[in-house]
């Protein structure tokens, strides 16, 4: 059962939050001196459902279990990953909490899974929130030749 | 060569019940509250011909394509997005880039000519669009259900910037 959205104060503002990104999130930006490949801000949006959030992985939890975060987040589906601080999300009026995934037929188990939620029910993050997360994000496991924003 | 045809909703209050297939030579539309009738066909634009393979790919994505529980692009969203693409087509512009969203919707994006335009197709007749003019910094967002006039103007603006002569440097 999905967790009711909440802000977990045990996740400190400086804690690293990881967001996996896919090759499908890459766009070509022709504004600027040269065309470049970068991530779309649509990579920073929530899942379906008014109370659903944006999936993330919590780095500290992996360290506690002596799991290599870079290896964990790019398996089983190969993706890249970006990271930002929990405080970056809170500065955008978002909440962060743990939501371990266990026995979900649609996803492999992930005890380090968390969510970023809006404080109110909504279909998507606001543009400001998505683009704010995009600007805060840095490559954690980069996709070759792709700028993070 | 067999022509590439698709049907397009002329009346925006209809619910599409057609198959998005190149083998369709006539299509029966079932509007919400009237008798079925046959639509005529129109050729696909260059944009939709170029995007067809990507639409097929995005609707076939496996669950979890985004590394989490991401859903493939839904068929009704894909069909409506293709209709929007058709509506907005301008021959002098590149086709939009298609970006799937984890909730099964799709975004159309252009980043060129000092504009960013992002059109979120959340479902049939559920569209949110964003535009930023990089020269002025001006941003705007609109929600659209059936009237795509404003969006068509945005795309027209995007195409017109290309035709502005570049200033010669001193």
CSV table of N, CA, C and O in Angstrom, one decimal, chain B residues 79-143:
chain,number,residue,atom,x,y,z
B,79,UNK,N,-2.4,8.8,-29.5
B,79,UNK,CA,-3.3,9.2,-30.6
B,79,UNK,C,-3.6,10.7,-30.5
B,79,UNK,O,-3.6,11.4,-31.6
B,80,UNK,N,-3.9,11.2,-29.4
B,80,UNK,CA,-4.2,12.6,-29.3
B,80,UNK,C,-3.0,13.4,-29.5
B,80,UNK,O,-3.1,14.5,-30.2
B,81,UNK,N,-1.9,13.0,-29.0
B,81,UNK,CA,-0.6,13.7,-29.3
B,81,UNK,C,-0.4,13.8,-30.8
B,81,UNK,O,0.1,14.9,-31.3
B,82,UNK,N,-0.6,12.7,-31.5
B,82,UNK,CA,-0.4,12.7,-33.0
B,82,UNK,C,-1.3,13.7,-33.6
B,82,UNK,O,-1.0,14.4,-34.6
B,83,UNK,N,-2.5,13.8,-33.1
B,83,UNK,CA,-3.5,14.7,-33.7
B,83,UNK,C,-3.1,16.2,-33.4
B,83,UNK,O,-3.2,17.0,-34.3
B,84,UNK,N,-2.5,16.4,-32.3
B,84,UNK,CA,-2.0,17.7,-31.9
B,84,UNK,C,-0.8,18.1,-32.9
B,84,UNK,O,-0.8,19.2,-33.4
B,85,UNK,N,0.0,17.1,-33.0
B,85,UNK,CA,1.2,17.3,-33.9
B,85,UNK,C,0.7,17.7,-35.3
B,85,UNK,O,1.2,18.6,-36.0
B,86,UNK,N,-0.3,17.0,-35.8
B,86,UNK,CA,-0.9,17.3,-37.1
B,86,UNK,C,-1.4,18.7,-37.2
B,86,UNK,O,-1.3,19.4,-38.1
B,87,UNK,N,-2.1,19.1,-36.1
B,87,UNK,CA,-2.8,20.4,-36.0
B,87,UNK,C,-1.7,21.5,-36.1
B,87,UNK,O,-1.9,22.6,-36.6
B,88,UNK,N,-0.6,21.3,-35.5
B,88,UNK,CA,0.4,22.3,-35.3
B,88,UNK,C,1.5,22.4,-36.4
B,88,UNK,O,2.3,23.3,-36.5
B,89,UNK,N,1.4,21.4,-37.3
B,89,UNK,CA,2.5,21.3,-38.3
B,89,UNK,C,2.8,22.5,-39.1
B,89,UNK,O,1.8,23.2,-39.6
B,90,UNK,N,4.0,22.9,-39.2
B,90,UNK,CA,4.5,23.9,-40.1
B,90,UNK,C,5.7,23.4,-40.8
B,90,UNK,O,6.6,22.8,-40.2
B,91,UNK,N,5.7,23.4,-42.1
B,91,UNK,CA,6.7,22.7,-43.0
B,91,UNK,C,8.1,23.2,-42.7
B,91,UNK,O,9.1,22.5,-42.9
B,92,UNK,N,8.3,24.5,-42.3
B,92,UNK,CA,9.6,25.0,-42.2
B,92,UNK,C,10.3,24.6,-40.9
B,92,UNK,O,11.5,24.9,-40.7
B,93,UNK,N,9.6,24.0,-40.0
B,93,UNK,CA,10.1,23.6,-38.7
B,93,UNK,C,10.4,22.1,-38.5
B,93,UNK,O,9.7,21.3,-39.2
B,94,UNK,N,11.4,21.8,-37.7
B,94,UNK,CA,11.6,20.4,-37.3
B,94,UNK,C,10.4,19.9,-36.5
B,94,UNK,O,9.7,20.6,-35.9
B,95,UNK,N,10.2,18.6,-36.6
B,95,UNK,CA,9.2,17.9,-35.8
B,95,UNK,C,9.6,18.1,-34.3
B,95,UNK,O,10.8,18.3,-34.0
B,96,UNK,N,8.6,18.1,-33.4
B,96,UNK,CA,8.9,18.2,-32.0
B,96,UNK,C,9.6,16.9,-31.5
B,96,UNK,O,9.6,15.9,-32.2
B,97,UNK,N,10.3,17.1,-30.4
B,97,UNK,CA,10.9,15.9,-29.8
B,97,UNK,C,9.9,15.3,-28.8
B,97,UNK,O,9.1,16.0,-28.2
B,98,UNK,N,9.8,14.0,-28.8
B,98,UNK,CA,8.8,13.3,-27.9
B,98,UNK,C,9.5,12.8,-26.7
B,98,UNK,O,10.5,12.1,-26.8
B,99,UNK,N,9.0,13.2,-25.5
B,99,UNK,CA,9.6,12.8,-24.2
B,99,UNK,C,8.5,12.1,-23.4
B,99,UNK,O,7.5,12.7,-23.1
B,100,UNK,N,8.7,10.8,-23.1
B,100,UNK,CA,7.7,10.1,-22.3
B,100,UNK,C,7.8,10.6,-20.9
B,100,UNK,O,8.8,10.9,-20.4
B,101,UNK,N,6.6,10.5,-20.2
B,101,UNK,CA,6.6,10.9,-18.8
B,101,UNK,C,6.2,9.6,-18.0
B,101,UNK,O,5.5,8.7,-18.6
B,102,UNK,N,6.6,9.5,-16.8
B,102,UNK,CA,6.5,8.2,-16.1
B,102,UNK,C,5.0,7.8,-15.9
B,102,UNK,O,4.7,6.7,-15.7
B,103,UNK,N,4.1,8.8,-15.9
B,103,UNK,CA,2.7,8.5,-15.7
B,103,UNK,C,2.0,8.0,-16.9
B,103,UNK,O,0.7,7.9,-16.9
B,104,UNK,N,2.7,7.8,-18.0
B,104,UNK,CA,2.1,7.3,-19.3
B,104,UNK,C,1.6,8.4,-20.2
B,104,UNK,O,1.0,8.1,-21.3
B,105,UNK,N,2.0,9.7,-19.9
B,105,UNK,CA,1.7,10.8,-20.8
B,105,UNK,C,2.9,11.1,-21.6
B,105,UNK,O,3.9,10.4,-21.6
B,106,UNK,N,2.9,12.2,-22.4
B,106,UNK,CA,4.0,12.5,-23.3
B,106,UNK,C,4.1,14.0,-23.4
B,106,UNK,O,3.1,14.7,-23.2
B,107,UNK,N,5.3,14.5,-23.6
B,107,UNK,CA,5.6,15.9,-23.8
B,107,UNK,C,6.2,16.1,-25.2
B,107,UNK,O,7.0,15.3,-25.7
B,108,UNK,N,5.7,17.1,-25.9
B,108,UNK,CA,6.3,17.6,-27.1
B,108,UNK,C,7.2,18.8,-26.8
B,108,UNK,O,6.8,19.7,-26.1
B,109,UNK,N,8.4,18.7,-27.3
B,109,UNK,CA,9.4,19.8,-27.0
B,109,UNK,C,10.1,20.3,-28.3
B,109,UNK,O,10.5,19.6,-29.1
B,110,UNK,N,10.2,21.7,-28.3
B,110,UNK,CA,11.1,22.4,-29.2
B,110,UNK,C,12.1,23.3,-28.4
B,110,UNK,O,11.6,23.9,-27.5
B,111,UNK,N,13.3,23.2,-28.8
B,111,UNK,CA,14.3,24.1,-28.1
B,111,UNK,C,15.2,24.7,-29.3
B,111,UNK,O,16.2,24.1,-29.7
B,112,UNK,N,14.7,25.8,-29.8
B,112,UNK,CA,15.4,26.4,-30.9
B,112,UNK,C,14.9,27.8,-31.2
B,112,UNK,O,13.9,28.2,-30.6
B,113,UNK,N,15.7,28.5,-32.0
B,113,UNK,CA,15.3,29.9,-32.3
B,113,UNK,C,15.0,30.8,-31.1
B,113,UNK,O,14.2,31.6,-31.1
B,114,UNK,N,15.8,30.5,-30.0
B,114,UNK,CA,15.7,31.3,-28.8
B,114,UNK,C,14.3,31.1,-28.1
B,114,UNK,O,13.9,32.0,-27.3
B,115,UNK,N,13.7,30.0,-28.3
B,115,UNK,CA,12.5,29.6,-27.6
B,115,UNK,C,12.6,28.2,-27.0
B,115,UNK,O,13.3,27.4,-27.6
B,116,UNK,N,12.0,28.0,-25.9
B,116,UNK,CA,11.7,26.7,-25.3
B,116,UNK,C,10.2,26.6,-25.4
B,116,UNK,O,9.5,27.4,-24.8
B,117,UNK,N,9.7,25.6,-26.0
B,117,UNK,CA,8.2,25.3,-26.0
B,117,UNK,C,8.1,23.8,-25.5
B,117,UNK,O,8.7,22.9,-26.1
B,118,UNK,N,7.3,23.6,-24.5
B,118,UNK,CA,7.0,22.3,-24.0
B,118,UNK,C,5.5,22.1,-23.9
B,118,UNK,O,4.9,22.9,-23.2
B,119,UNK,N,5.0,21.1,-24.5
B,119,UNK,CA,3.6,20.8,-24.5
B,119,UNK,C,3.3,19.5,-23.9
B,119,UNK,O,3.7,18.4,-24.4
B,120,UNK,N,2.7,19.5,-22.7
B,120,UNK,CA,2.4,18.2,-22.0
B,120,UNK,C,1.0,17.7,-22.4
B,120,UNK,O,0.0,18.4,-22.2
B,121,UNK,N,1.0,16.6,-23.1
B,121,UNK,CA,-0.2,15.9,-23.5
B,121,UNK,C,-0.6,14.9,-22.4
B,121,UNK,O,0.0,13.8,-22.3
B,122,UNK,N,-1.4,15.3,-21.5
B,122,UNK,CA,-1.7,14.5,-20.3
B,122,UNK,C,-2.8,13.5,-20.6
B,122,UNK,O,-3.0,12.5,-19.9
B,123,UNK,N,-3.6,13.7,-21.7
B,123,UNK,CA,-4.6,12.9,-22.1
B,123,UNK,C,-5.4,13.6,-23.2
B,123,UNK,O,-5.1,14.8,-23.5
B,124,UNK,N,-6.4,12.9,-23.8
B,124,UNK,CA,-7.2,13.6,-24.8
B,124,UNK,C,-7.9,14.9,-24.2
B,124,UNK,O,-8.5,14.8,-23.1
B,125,UNK,N,-7.6,16.0,-24.9
B,125,UNK,CA,-8.2,17.3,-24.4
B,125,UNK,C,-7.7,17.7,-23.1
B,125,UNK,O,-8.3,18.6,-22.4
B,126,UNK,N,-6.6,17.2,-22.7
B,126,UNK,CA,-5.9,17.7,-21.4
B,126,UNK,C,-4.5,18.1,-21.7
B,126,UNK,O,-3.6,17.2,-21.7
B,127,UNK,N,-4.3,19.3,-22.0
B,127,UNK,CA,-3.0,19.8,-22.5
B,127,UNK,C,-2.5,21.0,-21.7
B,127,UNK,O,-3.3,21.9,-21.4
B,128,UNK,N,-1.3,20.9,-21.2
B,128,UNK,CA,-0.7,22.1,-20.6
B,128,UNK,C,0.6,22.5,-21.4
B,128,UNK,O,1.4,21.6,-21.8
B,129,UNK,N,0.8,23.7,-21.7
B,129,UNK,CA,1.9,24.2,-22.5
B,129,UNK,C,2.6,25.3,-21.8
B,129,UNK,O,2.1,26.1,-21.1
B,130,UNK,N,3.9,25.3,-22.1
B,130,UNK,CA,4.9,26.3,-21.5
B,130,UNK,C,5.7,26.8,-22.6
B,130,UNK,O,6.2,26.1,-23.5
B,131,UNK,N,6.0,28.1,-22.5
B,131,UNK,CA,6.9,28.7,-23.5
B,131,UNK,C,7.8,29.7,-22.8
B,131,UNK,O,7.3,30.5,-21.9
B,132,UNK,N,9.1,29.7,-23.1
B,132,UNK,CA,10.0,30.7,-22.6
B,132,UNK,C,10.7,31.4,-23.8
B,132,UNK,O,11.2,30.7,-24.7
B,133,UNK,N,10.7,32.7,-23.8
B,133,UNK,CA,11.5,33.4,-24.8
B,133,UNK,C,12.8,33.7,-24.2
B,133,UNK,O,12.9,34.5,-23.2
B,134,UNK,N,13.9,33.1,-24.7
B,134,UNK,CA,15.2,33.2,-24.1
B,134,UNK,C,15.8,34.6,-24.3
B,134,UNK,O,16.6,35.1,-23.5
B,135,UNK,N,15.3,35.4,-25.3
B,135,UNK,CA,15.9,36.7,-25.4
B,135,UNK,C,15.3,37.7,-24.4
B,135,UNK,O,16.0,38.4,-23.8
B,136,UNK,N,14.0,37.6,-24.1
B,136,UNK,CA,13.4,38.5,-23.2
B,136,UNK,C,13.3,37.9,-21.8
B,136,UNK,O,13.1,38.6,-20.8
B,137,UNK,N,13.4,36.6,-21.7
B,137,UNK,CA,13.2,35.9,-20.4
B,137,UNK,C,11.8,35.7,-20.1
B,137,UNK,O,11.4,35.1,-19.0
B,138,UNK,N,10.8,36.1,-20.9
B,138,UNK,CA,9.4,36.0,-20.6
B,138,UNK,C,8.9,34.6,-20.7
B,138,UNK,O,9.3,33.9,-21.7
B,139,UNK,N,8.2,34.1,-19.7
B,139,UNK,CA,7.7,32.8,-19.6
B,139,UNK,C,6.1,32.9,-19.6
B,139,UNK,O,5.6,33.8,-19.0
B,140,UNK,N,5.5,31.9,-20.2
B,140,UNK,CA,4.0,31.8,-20.0
B,140,UNK,C,3.6,30.3,-20.1
B,140,UNK,O,4.3,29.5,-20.6
B,141,UNK,N,2.5,30.1,-19.4
B,141,UNK,CA,1.9,28.7,-19.4
B,141,UNK,C,0.4,28.8,-19.7
B,141,UNK,O,-0.3,29.8,-19.2
B,142,UNK,N,-0.1,27.9,-20.4
B,142,UNK,CA,-1.5,27.8,-20.7
B,142,UNK,C,-2.1,26.4,-20.6
B,142,UNK,O,-1.3,25.5,-20.7
B,143,UNK,N,-3.3,26.3,-20.3
B,143,UNK,CA,-4.0,25.0,-20.3
B,143,UNK,C,-5.0,25.0,-21.5
B,143,UNK,O,-5.7,26.0,-21.8
